[in-house]
Coordinates of C-alpha atoms and ligand atoms in Angstrom, one line a residue:
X1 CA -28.3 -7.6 16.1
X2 CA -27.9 -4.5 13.9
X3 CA -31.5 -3.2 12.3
X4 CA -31.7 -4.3 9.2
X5 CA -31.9 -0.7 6.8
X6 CA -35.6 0.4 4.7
X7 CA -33.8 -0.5 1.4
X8 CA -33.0 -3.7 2.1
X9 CA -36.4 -4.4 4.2
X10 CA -38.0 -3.6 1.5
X11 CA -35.5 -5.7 -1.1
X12 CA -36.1 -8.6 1.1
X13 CA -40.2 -8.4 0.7
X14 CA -39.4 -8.0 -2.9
X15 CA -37.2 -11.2 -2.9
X16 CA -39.7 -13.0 -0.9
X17 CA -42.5 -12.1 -3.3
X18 CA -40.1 -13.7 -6.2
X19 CA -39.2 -16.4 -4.5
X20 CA -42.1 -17.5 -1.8
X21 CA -41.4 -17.0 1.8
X22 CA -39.7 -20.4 2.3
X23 CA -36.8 -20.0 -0.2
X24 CA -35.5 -16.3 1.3
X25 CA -33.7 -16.9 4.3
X26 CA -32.6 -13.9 6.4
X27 CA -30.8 -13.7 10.0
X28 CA -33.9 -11.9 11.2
X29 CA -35.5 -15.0 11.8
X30 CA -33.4 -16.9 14.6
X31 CA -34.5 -20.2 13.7
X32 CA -32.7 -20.0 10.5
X33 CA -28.9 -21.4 10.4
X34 CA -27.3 -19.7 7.0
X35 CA -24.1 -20.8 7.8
X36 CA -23.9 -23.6 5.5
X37 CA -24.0 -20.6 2.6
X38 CA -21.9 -18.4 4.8
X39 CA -18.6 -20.4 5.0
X40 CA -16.4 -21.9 2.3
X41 CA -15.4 -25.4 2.1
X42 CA -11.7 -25.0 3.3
X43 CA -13.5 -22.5 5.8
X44 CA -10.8 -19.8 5.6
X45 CA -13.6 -17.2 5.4
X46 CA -17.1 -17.3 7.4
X47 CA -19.1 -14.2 5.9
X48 CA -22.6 -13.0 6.3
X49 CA -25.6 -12.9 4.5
X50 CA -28.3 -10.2 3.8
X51 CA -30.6 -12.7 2.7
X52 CA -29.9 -16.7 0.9
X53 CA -32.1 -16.3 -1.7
X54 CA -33.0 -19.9 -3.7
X55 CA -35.1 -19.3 -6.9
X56 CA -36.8 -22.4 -8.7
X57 CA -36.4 -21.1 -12.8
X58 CA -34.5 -19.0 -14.9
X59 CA -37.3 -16.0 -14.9
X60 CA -37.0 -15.7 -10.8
X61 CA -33.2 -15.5 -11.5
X62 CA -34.1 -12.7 -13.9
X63 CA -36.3 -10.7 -11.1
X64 CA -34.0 -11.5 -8.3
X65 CA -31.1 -9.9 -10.0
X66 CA -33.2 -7.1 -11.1
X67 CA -34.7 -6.1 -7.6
X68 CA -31.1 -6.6 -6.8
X69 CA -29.8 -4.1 -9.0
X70 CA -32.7 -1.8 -8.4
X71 CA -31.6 -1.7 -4.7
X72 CA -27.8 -1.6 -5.7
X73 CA -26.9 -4.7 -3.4
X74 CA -24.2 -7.4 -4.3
X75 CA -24.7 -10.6 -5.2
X76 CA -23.1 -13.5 -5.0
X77 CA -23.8 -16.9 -6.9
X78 CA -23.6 -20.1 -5.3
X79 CA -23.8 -23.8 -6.0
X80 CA -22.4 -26.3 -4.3
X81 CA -20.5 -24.0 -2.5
X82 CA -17.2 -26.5 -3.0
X83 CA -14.8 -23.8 -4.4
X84 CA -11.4 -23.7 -3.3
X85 CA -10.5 -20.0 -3.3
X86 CA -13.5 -18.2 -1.2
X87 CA -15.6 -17.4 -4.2
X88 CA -19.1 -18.3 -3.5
X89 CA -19.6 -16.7 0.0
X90 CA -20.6 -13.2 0.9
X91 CA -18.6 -11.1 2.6
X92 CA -18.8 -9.8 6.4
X93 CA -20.9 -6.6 5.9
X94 CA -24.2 -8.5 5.8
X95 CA -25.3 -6.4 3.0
X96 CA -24.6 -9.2 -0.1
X97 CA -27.5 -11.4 -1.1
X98 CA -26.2 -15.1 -1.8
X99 CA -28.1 -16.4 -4.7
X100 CA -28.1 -20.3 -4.6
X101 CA -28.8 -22.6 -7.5
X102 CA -29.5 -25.7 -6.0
X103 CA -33.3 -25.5 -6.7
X104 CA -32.6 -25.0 -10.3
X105 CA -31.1 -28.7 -10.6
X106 CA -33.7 -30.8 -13.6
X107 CA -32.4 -32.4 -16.7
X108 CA -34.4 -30.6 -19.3
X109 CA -33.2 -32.4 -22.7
X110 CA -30.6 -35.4 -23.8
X111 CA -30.3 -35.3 -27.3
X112 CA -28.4 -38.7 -27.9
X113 CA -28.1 -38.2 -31.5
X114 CA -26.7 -34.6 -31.4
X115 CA -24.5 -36.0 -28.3
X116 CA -25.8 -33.4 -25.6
X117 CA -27.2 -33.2 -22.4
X118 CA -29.1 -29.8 -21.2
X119 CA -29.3 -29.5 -17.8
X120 CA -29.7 -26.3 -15.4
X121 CA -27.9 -24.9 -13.0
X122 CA -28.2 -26.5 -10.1
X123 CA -27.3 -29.9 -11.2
X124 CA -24.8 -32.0 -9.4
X125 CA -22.2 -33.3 -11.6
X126 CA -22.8 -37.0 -9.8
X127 CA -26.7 -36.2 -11.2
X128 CA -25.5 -35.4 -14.4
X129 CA -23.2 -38.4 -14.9
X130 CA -25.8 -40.6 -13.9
X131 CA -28.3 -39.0 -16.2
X132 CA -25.4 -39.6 -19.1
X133 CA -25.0 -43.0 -18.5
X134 CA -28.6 -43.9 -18.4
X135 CA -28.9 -42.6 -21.7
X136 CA -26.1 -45.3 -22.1
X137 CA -23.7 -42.7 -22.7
X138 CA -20.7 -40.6 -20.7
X139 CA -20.5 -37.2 -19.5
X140 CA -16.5 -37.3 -18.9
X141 CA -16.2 -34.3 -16.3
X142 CA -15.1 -35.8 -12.8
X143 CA -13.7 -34.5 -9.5
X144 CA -13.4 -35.7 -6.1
X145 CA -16.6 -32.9 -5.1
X146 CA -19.0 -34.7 -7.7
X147 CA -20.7 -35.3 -4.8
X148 CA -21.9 -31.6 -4.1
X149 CA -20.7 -29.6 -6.5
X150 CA -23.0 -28.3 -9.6
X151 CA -22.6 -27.8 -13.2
X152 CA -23.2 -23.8 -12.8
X153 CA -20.0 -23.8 -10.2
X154 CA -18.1 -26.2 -12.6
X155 CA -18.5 -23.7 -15.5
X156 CA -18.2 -20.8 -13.2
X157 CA -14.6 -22.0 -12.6
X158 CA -14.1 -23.6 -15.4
X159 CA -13.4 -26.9 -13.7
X160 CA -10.6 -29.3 -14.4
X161 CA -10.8 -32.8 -12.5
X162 CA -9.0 -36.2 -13.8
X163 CA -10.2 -36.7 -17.3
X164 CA -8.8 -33.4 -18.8
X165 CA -6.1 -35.4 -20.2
X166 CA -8.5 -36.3 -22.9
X167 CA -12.0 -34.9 -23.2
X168 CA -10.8 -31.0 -21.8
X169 CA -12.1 -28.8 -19.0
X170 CA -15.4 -27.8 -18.9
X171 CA -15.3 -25.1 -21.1
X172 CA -14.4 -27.8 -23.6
X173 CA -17.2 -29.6 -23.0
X174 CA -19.8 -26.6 -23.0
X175 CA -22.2 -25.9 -26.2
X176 CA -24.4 -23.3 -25.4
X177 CA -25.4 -21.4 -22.3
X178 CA -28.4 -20.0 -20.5
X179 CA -27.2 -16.9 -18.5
X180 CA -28.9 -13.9 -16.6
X181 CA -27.2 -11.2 -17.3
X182 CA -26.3 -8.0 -14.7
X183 CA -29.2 -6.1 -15.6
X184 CA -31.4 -9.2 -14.8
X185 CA -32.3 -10.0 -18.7
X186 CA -31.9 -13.8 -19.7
X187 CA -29.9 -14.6 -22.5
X188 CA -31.4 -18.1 -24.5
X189 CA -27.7 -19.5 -25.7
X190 CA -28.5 -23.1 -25.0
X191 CA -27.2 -23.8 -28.5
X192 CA -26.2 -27.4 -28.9
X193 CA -24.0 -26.4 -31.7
X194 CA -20.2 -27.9 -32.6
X195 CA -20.1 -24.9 -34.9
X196 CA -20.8 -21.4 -34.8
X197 CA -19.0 -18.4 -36.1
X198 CA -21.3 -15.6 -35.6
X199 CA -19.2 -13.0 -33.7
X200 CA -17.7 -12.8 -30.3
X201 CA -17.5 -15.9 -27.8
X202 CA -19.9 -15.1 -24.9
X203 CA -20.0 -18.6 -23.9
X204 CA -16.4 -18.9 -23.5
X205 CA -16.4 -15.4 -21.5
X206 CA -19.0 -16.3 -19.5
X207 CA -17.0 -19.9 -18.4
X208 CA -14.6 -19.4 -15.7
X209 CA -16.0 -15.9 -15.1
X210 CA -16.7 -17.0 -11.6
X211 CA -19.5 -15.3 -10.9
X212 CA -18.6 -12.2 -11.8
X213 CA -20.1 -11.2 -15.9
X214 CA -23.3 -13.5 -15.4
X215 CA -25.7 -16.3 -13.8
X216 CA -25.7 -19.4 -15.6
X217 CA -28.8 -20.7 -15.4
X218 CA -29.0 -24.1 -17.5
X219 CA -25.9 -25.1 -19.7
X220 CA -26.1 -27.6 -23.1
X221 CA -22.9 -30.1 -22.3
X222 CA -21.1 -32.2 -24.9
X223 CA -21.6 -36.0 -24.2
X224 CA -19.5 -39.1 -25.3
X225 CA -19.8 -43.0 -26.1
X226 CA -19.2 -45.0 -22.9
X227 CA -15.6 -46.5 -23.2
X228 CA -16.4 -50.5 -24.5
X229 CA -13.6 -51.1 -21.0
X230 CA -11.8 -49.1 -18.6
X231 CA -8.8 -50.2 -16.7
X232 CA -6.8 -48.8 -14.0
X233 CA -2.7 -48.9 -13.0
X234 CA -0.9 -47.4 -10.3
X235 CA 2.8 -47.4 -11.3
X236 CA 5.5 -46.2 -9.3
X237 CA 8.1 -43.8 -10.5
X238 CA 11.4 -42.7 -9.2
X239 CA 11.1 -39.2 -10.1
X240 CA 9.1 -36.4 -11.7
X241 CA 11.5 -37.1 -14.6
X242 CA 10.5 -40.7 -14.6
X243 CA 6.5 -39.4 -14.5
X244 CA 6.9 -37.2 -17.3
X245 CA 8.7 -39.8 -19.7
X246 CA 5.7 -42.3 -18.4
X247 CA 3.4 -40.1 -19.5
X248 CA 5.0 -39.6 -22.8
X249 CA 4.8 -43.3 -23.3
X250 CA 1.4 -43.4 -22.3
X251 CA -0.2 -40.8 -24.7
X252 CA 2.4 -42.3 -28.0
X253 CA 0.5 -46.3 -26.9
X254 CA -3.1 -45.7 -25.4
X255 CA -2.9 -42.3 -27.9
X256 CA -7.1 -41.3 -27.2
X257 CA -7.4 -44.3 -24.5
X258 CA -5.3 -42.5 -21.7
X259 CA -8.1 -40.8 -20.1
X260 CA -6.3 -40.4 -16.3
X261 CA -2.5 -39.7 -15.5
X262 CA -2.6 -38.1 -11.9
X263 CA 0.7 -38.2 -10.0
X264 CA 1.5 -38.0 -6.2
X265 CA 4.0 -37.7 -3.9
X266 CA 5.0 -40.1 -1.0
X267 CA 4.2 -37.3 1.9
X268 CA 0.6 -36.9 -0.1
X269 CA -0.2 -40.9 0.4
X270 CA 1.3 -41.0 3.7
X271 CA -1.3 -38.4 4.7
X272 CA -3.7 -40.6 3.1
X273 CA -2.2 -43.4 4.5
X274 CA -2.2 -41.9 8.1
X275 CA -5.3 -40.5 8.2
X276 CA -7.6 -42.9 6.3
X277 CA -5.8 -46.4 6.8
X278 CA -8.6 -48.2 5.9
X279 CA -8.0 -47.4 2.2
X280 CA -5.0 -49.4 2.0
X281 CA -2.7 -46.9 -0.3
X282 CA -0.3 -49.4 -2.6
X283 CA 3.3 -49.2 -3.2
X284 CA 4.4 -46.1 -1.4
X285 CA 6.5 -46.8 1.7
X286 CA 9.7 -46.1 -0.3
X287 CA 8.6 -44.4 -3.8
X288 CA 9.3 -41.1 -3.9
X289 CA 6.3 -40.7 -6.2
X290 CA 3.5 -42.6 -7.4
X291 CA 1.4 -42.5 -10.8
X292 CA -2.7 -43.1 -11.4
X293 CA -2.9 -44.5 -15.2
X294 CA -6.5 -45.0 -16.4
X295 CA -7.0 -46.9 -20.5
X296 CA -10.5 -46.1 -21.6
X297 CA -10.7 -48.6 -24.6
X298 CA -13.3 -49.0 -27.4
X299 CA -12.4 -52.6 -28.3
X300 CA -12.8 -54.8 -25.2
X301 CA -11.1 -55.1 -21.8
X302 CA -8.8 -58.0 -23.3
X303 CA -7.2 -55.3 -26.0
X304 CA -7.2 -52.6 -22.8
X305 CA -4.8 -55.1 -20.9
X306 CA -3.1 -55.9 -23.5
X307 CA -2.4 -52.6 -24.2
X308 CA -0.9 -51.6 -20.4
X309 CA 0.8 -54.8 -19.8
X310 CA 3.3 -53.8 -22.9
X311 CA 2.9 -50.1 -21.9
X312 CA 4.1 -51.0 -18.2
X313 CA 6.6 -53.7 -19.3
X314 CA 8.3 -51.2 -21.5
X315 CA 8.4 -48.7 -18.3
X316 CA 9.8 -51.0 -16.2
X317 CA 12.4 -52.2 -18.8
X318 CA 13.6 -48.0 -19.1
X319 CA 13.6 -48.0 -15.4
X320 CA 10.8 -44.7 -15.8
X321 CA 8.8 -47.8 -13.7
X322 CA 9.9 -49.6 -10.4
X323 CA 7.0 -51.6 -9.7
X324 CA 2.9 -51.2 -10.7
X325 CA -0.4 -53.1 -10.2
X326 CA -3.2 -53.4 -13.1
X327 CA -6.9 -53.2 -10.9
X328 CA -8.2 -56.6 -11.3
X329 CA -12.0 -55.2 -11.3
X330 CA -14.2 -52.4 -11.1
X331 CA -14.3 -52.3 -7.4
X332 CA -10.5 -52.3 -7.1
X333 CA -10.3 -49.2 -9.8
X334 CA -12.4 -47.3 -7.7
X335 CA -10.5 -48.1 -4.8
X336 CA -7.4 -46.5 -6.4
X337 CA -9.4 -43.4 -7.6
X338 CA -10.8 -43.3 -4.3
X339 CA -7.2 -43.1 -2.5
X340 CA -6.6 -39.9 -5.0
X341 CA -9.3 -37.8 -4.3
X342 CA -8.7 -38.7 -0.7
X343 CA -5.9 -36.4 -0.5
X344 CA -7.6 -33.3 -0.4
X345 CA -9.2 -34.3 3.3
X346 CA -6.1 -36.0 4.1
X347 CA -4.7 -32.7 4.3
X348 CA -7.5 -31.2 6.0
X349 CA -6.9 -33.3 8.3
X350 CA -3.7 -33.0 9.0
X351 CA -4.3 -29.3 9.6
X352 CA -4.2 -26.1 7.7
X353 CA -2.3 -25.4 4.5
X354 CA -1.1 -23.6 1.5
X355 CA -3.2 -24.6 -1.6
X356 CA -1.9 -24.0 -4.8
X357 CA -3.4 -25.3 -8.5
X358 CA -0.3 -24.5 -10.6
X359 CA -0.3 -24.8 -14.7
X360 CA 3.7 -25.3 -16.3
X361 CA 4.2 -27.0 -19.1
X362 CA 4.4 -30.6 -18.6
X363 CA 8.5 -30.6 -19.9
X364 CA 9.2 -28.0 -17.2
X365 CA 7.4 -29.6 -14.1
X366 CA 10.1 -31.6 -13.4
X367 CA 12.9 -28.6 -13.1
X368 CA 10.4 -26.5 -11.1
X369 CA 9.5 -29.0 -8.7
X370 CA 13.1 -29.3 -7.8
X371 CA 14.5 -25.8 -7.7
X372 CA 11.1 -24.6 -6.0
X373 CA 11.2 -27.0 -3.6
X374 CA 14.6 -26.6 -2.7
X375 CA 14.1 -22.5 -2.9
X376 CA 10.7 -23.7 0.0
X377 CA 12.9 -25.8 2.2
X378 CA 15.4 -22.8 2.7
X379 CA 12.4 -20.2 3.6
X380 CA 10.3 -22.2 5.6
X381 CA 12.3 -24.4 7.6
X382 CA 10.8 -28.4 8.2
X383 CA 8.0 -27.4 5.2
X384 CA 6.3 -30.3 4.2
X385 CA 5.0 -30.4 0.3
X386 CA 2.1 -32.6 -0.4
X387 CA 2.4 -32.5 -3.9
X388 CA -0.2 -34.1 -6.5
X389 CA -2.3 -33.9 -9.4
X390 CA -2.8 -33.6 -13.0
X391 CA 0.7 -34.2 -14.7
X392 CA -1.1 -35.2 -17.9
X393 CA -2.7 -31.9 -18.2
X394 CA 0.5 -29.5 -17.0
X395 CA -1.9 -29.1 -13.8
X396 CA 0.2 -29.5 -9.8
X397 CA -1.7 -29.4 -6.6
X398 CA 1.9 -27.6 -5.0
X399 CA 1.0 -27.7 -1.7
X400 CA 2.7 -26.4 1.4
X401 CA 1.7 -28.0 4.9
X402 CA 3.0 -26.2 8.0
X403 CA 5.7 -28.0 9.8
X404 CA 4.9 -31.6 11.7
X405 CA 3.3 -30.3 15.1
X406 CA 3.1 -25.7 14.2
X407 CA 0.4 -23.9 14.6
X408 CA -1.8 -24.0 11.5
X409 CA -3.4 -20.4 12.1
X410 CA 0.3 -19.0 12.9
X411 CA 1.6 -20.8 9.8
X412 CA -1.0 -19.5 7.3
X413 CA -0.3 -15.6 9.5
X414 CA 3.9 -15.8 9.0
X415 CA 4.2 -17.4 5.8
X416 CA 1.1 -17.4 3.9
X417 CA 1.9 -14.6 1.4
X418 CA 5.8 -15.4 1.5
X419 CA 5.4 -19.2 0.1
X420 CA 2.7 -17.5 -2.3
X421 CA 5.2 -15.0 -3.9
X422 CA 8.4 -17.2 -3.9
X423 CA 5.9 -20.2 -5.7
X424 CA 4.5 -17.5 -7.8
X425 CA 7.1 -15.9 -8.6
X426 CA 9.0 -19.4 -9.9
X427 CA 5.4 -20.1 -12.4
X428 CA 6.3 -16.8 -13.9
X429 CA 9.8 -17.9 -14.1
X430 CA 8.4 -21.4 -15.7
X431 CA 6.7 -19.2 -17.8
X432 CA 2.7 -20.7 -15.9
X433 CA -0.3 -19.9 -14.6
X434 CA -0.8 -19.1 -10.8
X435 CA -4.0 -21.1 -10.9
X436 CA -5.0 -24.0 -13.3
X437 CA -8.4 -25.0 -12.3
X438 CA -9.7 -23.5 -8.9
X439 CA -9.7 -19.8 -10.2
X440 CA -9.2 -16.4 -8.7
X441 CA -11.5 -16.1 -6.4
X442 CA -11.0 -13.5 -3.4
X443 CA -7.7 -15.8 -2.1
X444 CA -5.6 -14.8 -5.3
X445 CA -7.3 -11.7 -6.1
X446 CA -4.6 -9.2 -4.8
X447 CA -2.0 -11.7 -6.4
X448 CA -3.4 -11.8 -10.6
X449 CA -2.5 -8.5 -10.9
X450 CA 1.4 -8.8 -10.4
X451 CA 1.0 -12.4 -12.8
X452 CA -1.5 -11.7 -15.4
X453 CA 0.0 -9.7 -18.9
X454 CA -1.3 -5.8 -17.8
X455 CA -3.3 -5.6 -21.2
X456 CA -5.0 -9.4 -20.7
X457 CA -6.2 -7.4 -17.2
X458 CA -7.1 -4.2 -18.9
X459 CA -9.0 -6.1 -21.5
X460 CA -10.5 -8.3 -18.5
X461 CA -11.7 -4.5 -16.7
X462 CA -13.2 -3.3 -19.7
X463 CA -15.2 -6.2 -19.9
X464 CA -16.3 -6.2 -16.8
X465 CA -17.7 -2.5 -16.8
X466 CA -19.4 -3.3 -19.8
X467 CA -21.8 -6.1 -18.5
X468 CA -21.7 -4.8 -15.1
X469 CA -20.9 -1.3 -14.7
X470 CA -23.0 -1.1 -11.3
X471 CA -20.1 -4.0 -9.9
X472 CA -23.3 -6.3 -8.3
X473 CA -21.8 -9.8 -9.8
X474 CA -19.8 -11.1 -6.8
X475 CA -17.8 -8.0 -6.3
X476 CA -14.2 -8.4 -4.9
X477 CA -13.6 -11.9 -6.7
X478 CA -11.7 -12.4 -10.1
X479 CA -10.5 -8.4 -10.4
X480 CA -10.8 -7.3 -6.9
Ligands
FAD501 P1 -19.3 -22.9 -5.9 O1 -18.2 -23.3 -4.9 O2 -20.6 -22.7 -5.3 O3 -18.9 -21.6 -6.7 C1 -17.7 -21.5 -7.3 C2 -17.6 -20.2 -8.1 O4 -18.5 -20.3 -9.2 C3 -18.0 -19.0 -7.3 O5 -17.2 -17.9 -7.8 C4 -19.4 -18.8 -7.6 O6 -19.9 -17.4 -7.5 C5 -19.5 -19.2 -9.1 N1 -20.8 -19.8 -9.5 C6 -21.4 -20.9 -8.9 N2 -22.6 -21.1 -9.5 C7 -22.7 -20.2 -10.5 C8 -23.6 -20.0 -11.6 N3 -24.7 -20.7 -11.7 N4 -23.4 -19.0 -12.4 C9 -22.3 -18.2 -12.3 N5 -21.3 -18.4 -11.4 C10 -21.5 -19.4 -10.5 N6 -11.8 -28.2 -8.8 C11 -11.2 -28.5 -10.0 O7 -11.2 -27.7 -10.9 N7 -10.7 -29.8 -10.1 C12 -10.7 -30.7 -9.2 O8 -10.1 -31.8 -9.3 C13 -11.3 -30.4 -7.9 N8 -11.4 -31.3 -6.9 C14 -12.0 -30.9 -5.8 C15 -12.1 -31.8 -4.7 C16 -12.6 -31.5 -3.5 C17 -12.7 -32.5 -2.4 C18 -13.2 -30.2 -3.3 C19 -13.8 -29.8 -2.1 C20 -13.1 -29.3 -4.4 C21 -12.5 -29.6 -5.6 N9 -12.5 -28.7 -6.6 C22 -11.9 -29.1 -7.8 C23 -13.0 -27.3 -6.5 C24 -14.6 -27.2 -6.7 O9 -15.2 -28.4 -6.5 C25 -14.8 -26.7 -8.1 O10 -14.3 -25.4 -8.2 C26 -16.3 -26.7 -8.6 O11 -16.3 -26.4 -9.9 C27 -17.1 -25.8 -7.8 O12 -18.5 -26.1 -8.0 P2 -19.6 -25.6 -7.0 O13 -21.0 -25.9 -7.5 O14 -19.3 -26.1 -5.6 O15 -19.4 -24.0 -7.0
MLT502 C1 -7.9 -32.3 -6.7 O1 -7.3 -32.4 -7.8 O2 -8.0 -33.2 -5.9 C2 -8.5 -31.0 -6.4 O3 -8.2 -30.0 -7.3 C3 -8.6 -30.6 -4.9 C4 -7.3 -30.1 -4.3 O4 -6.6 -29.3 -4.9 O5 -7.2 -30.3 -3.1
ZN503 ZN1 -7.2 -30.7 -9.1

């Protein structure tokens, strides 16, 4: 084991006299397992740790980061660690503290007239939902890691999920902030205002930043009224053509009530299918695609029936339908939702792969996924593409699985940066964005700046040396 240097012996007693000895976990003591804040979900990257450092409040965020910067020594936030593009690990050098959230995880304030919830950091969204709804209202943010990730990663990436089609990402659904900033002062933006016009949008700079301008600390989230019903089809479609006219359809007869529209392709629910066969995945032996509708209604479940039985009839009679099931109940609903957000494991399964979280406008998606595809299956011969996601928000999970029975780790090695640039290269073409929802991270980081406009990223670098000329916000994520 390499000796741990004075400076960061004597960071560590700092951090430990900020913290308490329990919450500073270092590899000097060989009981301790840090691995679980070392490796990223998809586990493309294991790093190590100078220290896993777990404050309880705002203020020991405040003197972490400034013991931090007094000793010049990265660090890098973490929640739930459920990121998709290595962002909240350190990296191999074992000089990087990893500050974790998940202490910092209490509801502090619901104000149900002013529709807002404040919550800290640390919350898990699943926690924060619940909280919502026992107030008897909604907090509309949802994604298949509810589970484990936290309101401080979901505004550090500024997470999309299933319900964007309506209520907006999470920056759209952020009021006000509470954010330590590089130099380790706190800045009190829990505002729980709709309006405010008094200069430039730190909020909004600070969401998606990932990690990199600040540390969210506590956030003031916009809340809804519950839906009076919410009902659930799964239609399916003969074509991305078909999906997008649906969708059409959808938005001009539910108008605010469509509050879901995910799409999936038959190779995507054949994983599901394979892998989890318990879940019982409908109509997909011979669809080429499949659709996930949801109706959020204010009048009753009657009206929200009503309302999709004409919707589907109409599909069916334009042929943009073939066949569909309305979920009888609740429990069946979830069971459809629940087949979704199993596609992300499916694939892990299944073996290693390409991720991709593509933005193209919605009228495009249908061209690219053709000509891309058929651009794929030339380059990588017996590719498979799991293709899913967020058609009602522009937003494809274009995924590339390594042929039925490679290598995964040789796959990612020969054609990794190859099916990046030629997928890349046709967003520009469709006139997107390389990534929709997940981020930057250190997985596209060498790939932004041959995407991004070159005065968006000069802008982007000034920025950055401004609130953190000593580079100690997760260094090497977002602008490399
Ligand atoms: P982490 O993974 O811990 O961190 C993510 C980034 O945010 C890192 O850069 C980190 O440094 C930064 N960060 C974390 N906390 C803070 C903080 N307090 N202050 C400043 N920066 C911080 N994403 C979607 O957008 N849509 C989806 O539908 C979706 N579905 C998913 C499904 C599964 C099964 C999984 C595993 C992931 C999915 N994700 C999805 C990705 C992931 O869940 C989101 O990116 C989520 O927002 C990350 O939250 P987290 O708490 O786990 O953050
Ligand atoms: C999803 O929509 O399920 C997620 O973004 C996760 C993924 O891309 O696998
Ligand atoms: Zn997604």
């Amino acid at each position: 084991m390499n000796a741990v240097p004075t400076s960061h012996a004597a960071l560590i007693t700092r951090l430990r006299q900020i913290c308490g000895d329990a919450h500073v976990l270092t590899h000097d003591d060989p009981a301790a397992d840090l691995s679980a804040w070392e490796q990223d979900w998809r586990k493309r990257v294991t790093g190590r740790a100078l220290a896993v450092v777990r404050p309880n409040n705002t203020q020991e965020v405040a003197n972490v980061v400034k013991a931090c910067a007094a000793a010049n020594t990265p660090i890098v936030p973490q929640g739930g660690n459920t990121g998709l593009v290595v962002g909240s690990v350190p990296d191999a050098s074992g000089t990087q503290v990893v500050l974790s959230l998940t202490r910092m995880n209490a509801v502090r304030a619901i104000d149900k007239d002013n529709l807002t919830i404040t919550v800290e950091a640390g919350c898990v969204l699943q926690n924060l939902q619940a909280a919502a709804e026992g107030a008897g209202l909604l907090f509309p943010l949802s994604l298949g890691a509810e589970g484990s990730c936290t309101i401080g990663g979901n505004l550090g990436t500024n997470a999309g999920g299933t319900q964007v089609v309506r209520y907006g990402n999470t920056r759209e659904l952020c009021l006000g902030l509470e954010v330590v900033t590089a130099q380790g002062d706190v800045w009190h933006g829990l505002t729980g205002l709709r309006k405010d016009n008094t200069g430039y949008d730190l909020r909004n700079l600070m969401i998606g930043s990932e990690g990199t301008l600040g540390i969210i600390t506590a956030a003031t989230m916009k809340l809804y009224p519950q839906p009076a019903a919410q009902l659930t089809a799964w239609a399916a479609v003969p074509s991305m053509e078909a999906a997008v006219q649906l969708l059409g359809l959808a938005h001009q007869r539910l108008g605010p009530g469509l509050t879901g529209f995910e799409v999936m392709n038959q190779f995507a629910l054949g994983l599901v299918d394979k892998h989890f066969p318990q879940l019982r995945v409908p109509l997909w032996q011979d669809k080429p695609w499949c659709v996930l509708l949801e109706n959020s209604d204010s009048e009753n479940e009657a009206h929200a029936r009503r309302q999709f039985e004409s919707l589907l009839e109409t599909a069916l009679e334009l042929g943009c339908v073939t066949d569909a099931v309305v979920a009888e109940s609740m429990a069946q609903a979830r069971g459809l939702w629940h087949i979704r957000e199993s596609i992300t494991l499916a694939q892990v399964e299944e073996g290693l792969n390409i991720k991709h979280d593509i933005g193209i406008p919605v009228s495009r998606i249908p061209a690219f996924v053709l000509e891309t595809d058929a651009l794929l299956a030339r380059e990588v011969p017996g590719v498979r593409m799991v293709d899913f996601g967020h058609l009602g928000d522009g937003n494809l999970h274009y995924n590339v699985q390594a042929p039925e029975g490679a290598d995964g780790q040789a796959f990612l090695r020969d054609f990794e940066d190859k099916v990046n640039t030629l997928v890349f290269d046709q967003v520009a073409r469709f006139k997107g964005s390389i990534s929709a929802e997940h981020g930057v991270g250190e997985l596209k980081v060498d790939k932004l700046p041959l995407y991004k406009d070159p005065t968006a990223l000069a802008m982007m670098r000034a920025v950055k040396q401004a609130l953190d000329p000593q580079n100690i916000l997760n260094p090497g994520r977002v602008l490399g």
